[in-house]
mmCIF file of C-alpha atoms in Angstrom:
data_model
loop_
_atom_site.group_PDB
_atom_site.id
_atom_site.type_symbol
_atom_site.label_atom_id
_atom_site.label_comp_id
_atom_site.label_asym_id
_atom_site.label_seq_id
_atom_site.Cartn_x
_atom_site.Cartn_y
_atom_site.Cartn_z
ATOM 1 C CA MET A 8 -19.817 -10.602 18.568
ATOM 2 C CA ALA A 9 -18.407 -7.181 17.851
ATOM 3 C CA LYS A 10 -15.075 -7.598 15.667
ATOM 4 C CA LEU A 11 -12.809 -5.115 13.558
ATOM 5 C CA TYR A 12 -12.415 -6.652 10.115
ATOM 6 C CA ILE A 13 -9.671 -5.361 7.850
ATOM 7 C CA VAL A 14 -11.148 -5.275 4.615
ATOM 8 C CA PRO A 15 -8.810 -5.053 1.432
ATOM 9 C CA THR A 16 -10.369 -2.830 -1.821
ATOM 10 C CA PRO A 17 -9.247 -3.188 -5.433
ATOM 11 C CA ILE A 18 -6.149 -1.104 -6.099
ATOM 12 C CA GLY A 19 -7.655 -0.136 -9.419
ATOM 13 C CA ASN A 20 -9.802 -2.822 -11.423
ATOM 14 C CA LEU A 21 -13.447 -2.917 -9.593
ATOM 15 C CA GLU A 22 -13.562 -6.837 -9.949
ATOM 16 C CA ASP A 23 -10.818 -7.590 -7.668
ATOM 17 C CA ILE A 24 -12.509 -7.407 -4.748
ATOM 18 C CA THR A 25 -13.785 -10.871 -3.132
ATOM 19 C CA LEU A 26 -17.359 -11.914 -2.729
ATOM 20 C CA ARG A 27 -16.707 -12.273 1.286
ATOM 21 C CA ALA A 28 -15.520 -8.491 1.253
ATOM 22 C CA ILE A 29 -18.586 -7.767 -0.500
ATOM 23 C CA ARG A 30 -20.546 -9.489 2.137
ATOM 24 C CA ILE A 31 -18.684 -8.221 5.111
ATOM 25 C CA LEU A 32 -19.044 -4.407 3.917
ATOM 26 C CA LYS A 33 -23.107 -5.357 3.872
ATOM 27 C CA GLU A 34 -22.958 -6.851 7.151
ATOM 28 C CA VAL A 35 -21.157 -4.714 9.364
ATOM 29 C CA ASP A 36 -22.460 -1.616 11.718
ATOM 30 C CA LEU A 37 -19.913 1.030 10.279
ATOM 31 C CA ILE A 38 -17.426 1.120 7.564
ATOM 32 C CA LEU A 39 -13.963 3.332 8.351
ATOM 33 C CA ALA A 40 -12.826 4.735 5.140
ATOM 34 C CA GLU A 41 -9.593 6.603 4.331
ATOM 35 C CA ASP A 42 -11.685 9.190 1.996
ATOM 36 C CA THR A 43 -15.281 8.699 2.338
ATOM 37 C CA ARG A 44 -15.672 10.487 -1.287
ATOM 38 C CA THR A 45 -13.493 7.979 -2.980
ATOM 39 C CA SER A 46 -15.117 4.945 -0.988
ATOM 40 C CA GLY A 47 -18.113 6.250 -1.645
ATOM 41 C CA LYS A 48 -18.113 5.451 -5.300
ATOM 42 C CA LEU A 49 -16.801 1.852 -4.717
ATOM 43 C CA LEU A 50 -19.611 1.038 -2.127
ATOM 44 C CA LYS A 51 -22.363 2.659 -4.533
ATOM 45 C CA HIS A 52 -20.776 0.277 -7.291
ATOM 46 C CA LEU A 53 -21.010 -2.425 -4.981
ATOM 47 C CA GLN A 54 -24.562 -1.451 -3.716
ATOM 48 C CA VAL A 55 -23.402 -1.412 0.100
ATOM 49 C CA GLN A 56 -25.395 0.907 2.139
ATOM 50 C CA THR A 57 -23.396 0.784 5.732
ATOM 51 C CA PRO A 58 -22.631 3.890 7.087
ATOM 52 C CA MET A 59 -19.244 5.540 6.616
ATOM 53 C CA GLN A 60 -16.969 7.538 9.007
ATOM 54 C CA SER A 61 -13.555 8.981 8.107
ATOM 55 C CA HIS A 62 -10.583 7.410 8.954
ATOM 56 C CA HIS A 63 -7.227 8.589 7.922
ATOM 57 C CA MET A 64 -3.485 9.692 9.007
ATOM 58 C CA HIS A 65 -4.679 13.011 10.078
ATOM 59 C CA ASN A 66 -7.243 12.269 12.363
ATOM 60 C CA GLU A 67 -6.431 8.462 13.624
ATOM 61 C CA HIS A 68 -4.372 9.198 16.919
ATOM 62 C CA LYS A 69 -7.469 11.113 17.927
ATOM 63 C CA THR A 70 -10.344 8.725 17.383
ATOM 64 C CA VAL A 71 -8.581 5.311 17.679
ATOM 65 C CA PRO A 72 -9.830 5.054 21.428
ATOM 66 C CA GLY A 73 -13.187 6.098 20.850
ATOM 67 C CA LEU A 74 -13.575 3.460 17.946
ATOM 68 C CA VAL A 75 -12.109 0.869 20.058
ATOM 69 C CA ASN A 76 -14.493 1.824 22.850
ATOM 70 C CA ARG A 77 -17.663 1.675 20.489
ATOM 71 C CA ILE A 78 -16.327 -1.823 19.244
ATOM 72 C CA LEU A 79 -16.068 -3.280 22.773
ATOM 73 C CA ASN A 80 -19.363 -1.961 23.320
ATOM 74 C CA GLY A 81 -20.800 -4.175 20.477
ATOM 75 C CA LEU A 82 -20.101 -2.298 17.285
ATOM 76 C CA THR A 83 -18.746 -4.205 14.407
ATOM 77 C CA VAL A 84 -16.579 -2.511 12.338
ATOM 78 C CA ALA A 85 -14.763 -2.568 9.144
ATOM 79 C CA LEU A 86 -11.348 -0.968 8.112
ATOM 80 C CA ILE A 87 -11.084 0.097 4.324
ATOM 81 C CA SER A 88 -8.322 2.283 2.755
ATOM 82 C CA ASP A 89 -8.523 3.948 -0.574
ATOM 83 C CA ALA A 90 -6.926 1.146 -2.348
ATOM 84 C CA GLY A 91 -5.438 -2.227 -1.118
ATOM 85 C CA THR A 92 -5.009 -3.755 2.244
ATOM 86 C CA PRO A 93 -5.193 -0.938 4.826
ATOM 87 C CA ALA A 94 -2.324 -0.532 7.274
ATOM 88 C CA ILE A 95 0.378 -1.327 4.110
ATOM 89 C CA SER A 96 1.384 2.066 3.911
ATOM 90 C CA ASP A 97 -2.273 3.220 4.508
ATOM 91 C CA PRO A 98 -3.777 4.040 7.657
ATOM 92 C CA GLY A 99 -4.763 1.194 10.067
ATOM 93 C CA PHE A 100 -1.788 -0.001 12.297
ATOM 94 C CA LEU A 101 -3.057 2.353 15.078
ATOM 95 C CA LEU A 102 -6.304 1.008 15.136
ATOM 96 C CA THR A 103 -4.794 -2.602 14.885
ATOM 97 C CA ARG A 104 -2.832 -2.271 17.432
ATOM 98 C CA ALA A 105 -5.418 -0.680 19.937
ATOM 99 C CA CYS A 106 -7.486 -3.525 19.075
ATOM 100 C CA VAL A 107 -5.008 -6.291 19.865
ATOM 101 C CA GLU A 108 -4.333 -4.410 23.270
ATOM 102 C CA ASN A 109 -7.726 -4.115 24.306
ATOM 103 C CA GLY A 110 -8.862 -7.888 23.239
ATOM 104 C CA VAL A 111 -10.893 -7.039 20.464
ATOM 105 C CA GLU A 112 -11.131 -9.782 18.054
ATOM 106 C CA ILE A 113 -9.636 -8.803 14.600
ATOM 107 C CA GLU A 114 -10.378 -10.598 11.078
ATOM 108 C CA CYS A 115 -8.017 -9.530 7.923
ATOM 109 C CA LEU A 116 -9.404 -10.656 4.597
ATOM 110 C CA PRO A 117 -7.040 -11.607 2.114
ATOM 111 C CA GLY A 118 -7.326 -9.319 -1.106
ATOM 112 C CA ALA A 119 -5.634 -6.751 -3.341
ATOM 113 C CA THR A 120 -2.091 -5.218 -2.562
ATOM 114 C CA ALA A 121 -0.153 -3.605 -4.907
ATOM 115 C CA PHE A 122 3.227 -5.024 -4.080
ATOM 116 C CA VAL A 123 2.414 -8.445 -4.869
ATOM 117 C CA PRO A 124 1.539 -8.570 -8.491
ATOM 118 C CA ALA A 125 4.861 -5.956 -9.129
ATOM 119 C CA LEU A 126 7.019 -8.505 -7.308
ATOM 120 C CA VAL A 127 5.866 -11.780 -9.051
ATOM 121 C CA SER A 128 5.661 -9.743 -12.437
ATOM 122 C CA SER A 129 9.580 -8.324 -12.037
ATOM 123 C CA GLY A 130 11.085 -11.430 -12.740
ATOM 124 C CA LEU A 131 13.316 -10.771 -9.842
ATOM 125 C CA PRO A 132 14.104 -13.473 -7.133
ATOM 126 C CA ASN A 133 10.595 -13.516 -4.931
ATOM 127 C CA ASP A 134 11.635 -16.402 -2.314
ATOM 128 C CA ARG A 135 13.121 -13.713 -0.103
ATOM 129 C CA PHE A 136 12.241 -10.052 0.015
ATOM 130 C CA VAL A 137 12.147 -6.669 1.891
ATOM 131 C CA PHE A 138 9.062 -4.440 1.801
ATOM 132 C CA GLU A 139 10.321 -0.943 2.328
ATOM 133 C CA GLY A 140 7.075 1.277 1.272
ATOM 134 C CA PHE A 141 8.056 4.728 0.740
ATOM 135 C CA LEU A 142 11.361 6.079 1.536
ATOM 136 C CA PRO A 143 11.767 9.175 3.757
ATOM 137 C CA VAL A 144 11.418 12.650 1.783
ATOM 138 C CA LYS A 145 14.206 14.234 3.865
ATOM 139 C CA LYS A 146 14.885 13.198 6.993
ATOM 140 C CA GLY A 147 16.368 9.774 7.519
ATOM 141 C CA ARG A 148 16.526 9.126 3.886
ATOM 142 C CA GLN A 149 20.325 9.011 3.013
ATOM 143 C CA THR A 150 20.413 6.745 6.338
ATOM 144 C CA ARG A 151 17.763 4.310 5.429
ATOM 145 C CA LEU A 152 19.356 3.925 1.942
ATOM 146 C CA LYS A 153 22.761 3.880 3.350
ATOM 147 C CA PHE A 154 21.350 0.880 5.729
ATOM 148 C CA LEU A 155 20.327 -0.875 2.225
ATOM 149 C CA GLU A 156 23.333 -0.711 0.455
ATOM 150 C CA ASN A 157 24.463 -4.186 1.828
ATOM 151 C CA GLU A 158 20.844 -5.854 1.594
ATOM 152 C CA THR A 159 20.967 -9.037 -0.183
ATOM 153 C CA ARG A 160 16.854 -9.706 -0.404
ATOM 154 C CA THR A 161 14.976 -8.293 -3.132
ATOM 155 C CA MET A 162 13.774 -4.496 -2.055
ATOM 156 C CA ILE A 163 10.187 -3.233 -2.651
ATOM 157 C CA PHE A 164 9.638 0.565 -2.662
ATOM 158 C CA TYR A 165 6.174 2.463 -3.277
ATOM 159 C CA GLU A 166 6.623 5.976 -5.260
ATOM 160 C CA SER A 167 4.909 8.990 -6.756
ATOM 161 C CA PRO A 168 5.417 9.896 -10.421
ATOM 162 C CA HIS A 169 6.973 13.010 -9.645
ATOM 163 C CA LYS A 170 9.610 11.840 -7.145
ATOM 164 C CA LEU A 171 10.580 8.584 -9.491
ATOM 165 C CA LEU A 172 13.985 9.861 -11.019
ATOM 166 C CA LYS A 173 15.351 11.375 -7.842
ATOM 167 C CA THR A 174 14.720 8.021 -6.349
ATOM 168 C CA LEU A 175 16.317 6.205 -9.329
ATOM 169 C CA GLY A 176 19.356 8.541 -8.930
ATOM 170 C CA ASP A 177 19.586 7.593 -5.662
ATOM 171 C CA PHE A 178 19.471 4.026 -6.320
ATOM 172 C CA SER A 179 22.082 4.527 -8.882
ATOM 173 C CA SER A 180 24.494 6.326 -5.893
ATOM 174 C CA TYR A 181 23.718 3.763 -3.379
ATOM 175 C CA PHE A 182 23.052 0.337 -5.243
ATOM 176 C CA GLY A 183 24.960 1.045 -8.244
ATOM 177 C CA ALA A 184 23.741 2.134 -11.973
ATOM 178 C CA GLN A 185 23.798 -1.824 -13.055
ATOM 179 C CA ARG A 186 21.738 -3.118 -10.456
ATOM 180 C CA SER A 187 18.603 -5.039 -11.795
ATOM 181 C CA ILE A 188 15.274 -2.911 -11.384
ATOM 182 C CA SER A 189 11.884 -3.116 -12.107
ATOM 183 C CA VAL A 190 9.371 -0.674 -12.175
ATOM 184 C CA SER A 191 5.098 -1.742 -12.320
ATOM 185 C CA ARG A 192 2.829 1.348 -12.998
ATOM 186 C CA GLU A 193 -1.133 1.491 -12.750
ATOM 187 C CA LEU A 194 -1.392 -2.210 -11.718
ATOM 188 C CA SER A 195 -4.907 -4.048 -12.691
ATOM 189 C CA LYS A 196 -5.727 -0.883 -14.763
ATOM 190 C CA LEU A 197 -6.121 -0.540 -18.177
ATOM 191 C CA HIS A 198 -2.832 1.072 -18.895
ATOM 192 C CA GLU A 199 -0.806 -1.501 -16.707
ATOM 193 C CA GLN A 200 3.001 -1.433 -17.876
ATOM 194 C CA THR A 201 6.369 -3.020 -16.098
ATOM 195 C CA ILE A 202 9.421 -1.914 -17.488
ATOM 196 C CA ARG A 203 12.560 -3.931 -16.453
ATOM 197 C CA GLY A 204 16.180 -3.039 -16.691
ATOM 198 C CA THR A 205 19.239 -1.820 -14.999
ATOM 199 C CA VAL A 206 18.969 1.403 -12.715
ATOM 200 C CA ILE A 207 20.633 3.406 -15.245
ATOM 201 C CA ASP A 208 18.264 1.895 -18.247
ATOM 202 C CA LEU A 209 15.264 3.025 -16.493
ATOM 203 C CA ILE A 210 16.611 6.491 -15.773
ATOM 204 C CA ALA A 211 16.979 6.905 -19.618
ATOM 205 C CA HIS A 212 13.567 5.512 -20.031
ATOM 206 C CA PHE A 213 11.982 7.954 -17.371
ATOM 207 C CA GLU A 214 13.813 10.698 -18.776
ATOM 208 C CA GLN A 215 12.036 10.427 -22.273
ATOM 209 C CA VAL A 216 8.746 9.132 -20.980
ATOM 210 C CA ALA A 217 7.474 10.804 -17.746
ATOM 211 C CA PRO A 218 6.340 8.423 -15.352
ATOM 212 C CA ARG A 219 2.296 8.293 -14.613
ATOM 213 C CA GLY A 220 0.109 6.631 -12.266
ATOM 214 C CA GLU A 221 0.777 4.789 -8.986
ATOM 215 C CA LEU A 222 4.413 3.319 -9.008
ATOM 216 C CA VAL A 223 6.072 -0.327 -7.537
ATOM 217 C CA ILE A 224 10.005 -0.137 -7.617
ATOM 218 C CA VAL A 225 11.423 -3.870 -7.403
ATOM 219 C CA VAL A 226 15.070 -3.965 -6.879
ATOM 220 C CA ALA A 227 17.493 -6.760 -6.802
ATOM 221 C CA GLY A 228 19.268 -7.597 -3.637
ATOM 222 C CA LYS A 229 23.022 -7.194 -3.461
ATOM 223 C CA SER A 230 24.614 -10.035 -5.165
#
């Protein structure tokens, strides 16, 4: 039966993929990849020879209708992103929504997602949390931060290295310099590291040590 599989891929360490995920990637008719060059290296490592097609944020609006029709006509498809679980700050939502609207069966496999280990290792409350992903770069940024000023749940953000200090500065302005915070980088990789402290502590740290790698910021909620 034709189906869309959502398949998480490793966020760094290639061992962090399930046996089931490997089997599905070998069995489907087509793999939709965010970047076929990046995914090609992973699939070669896993000895997966399934055909690939590019599916990313710049083309998904145009390709989704055709993909849904192909699945309805019997194609079995696996969707992967460059790293982690598709649709979590990555392409995938539009296709998933269209499949739901058209009665296509969807199966999402469990697997790697960067914010979960960052949250758990932060030492901050994780019984209730809100995932914010990437903050808007310009339009809507201040509005979003203002909205989150009174958030009492732990907040999780993704950020790039060259924007980290600006974001920490914004957190100091909106959440306060003494708010507890954690920054994790290079999760599951050789140089994995988590820095914990107050916002002002981490600003001082990253002014001395240039941030590198993919970053997850975990911020305590308002007490």
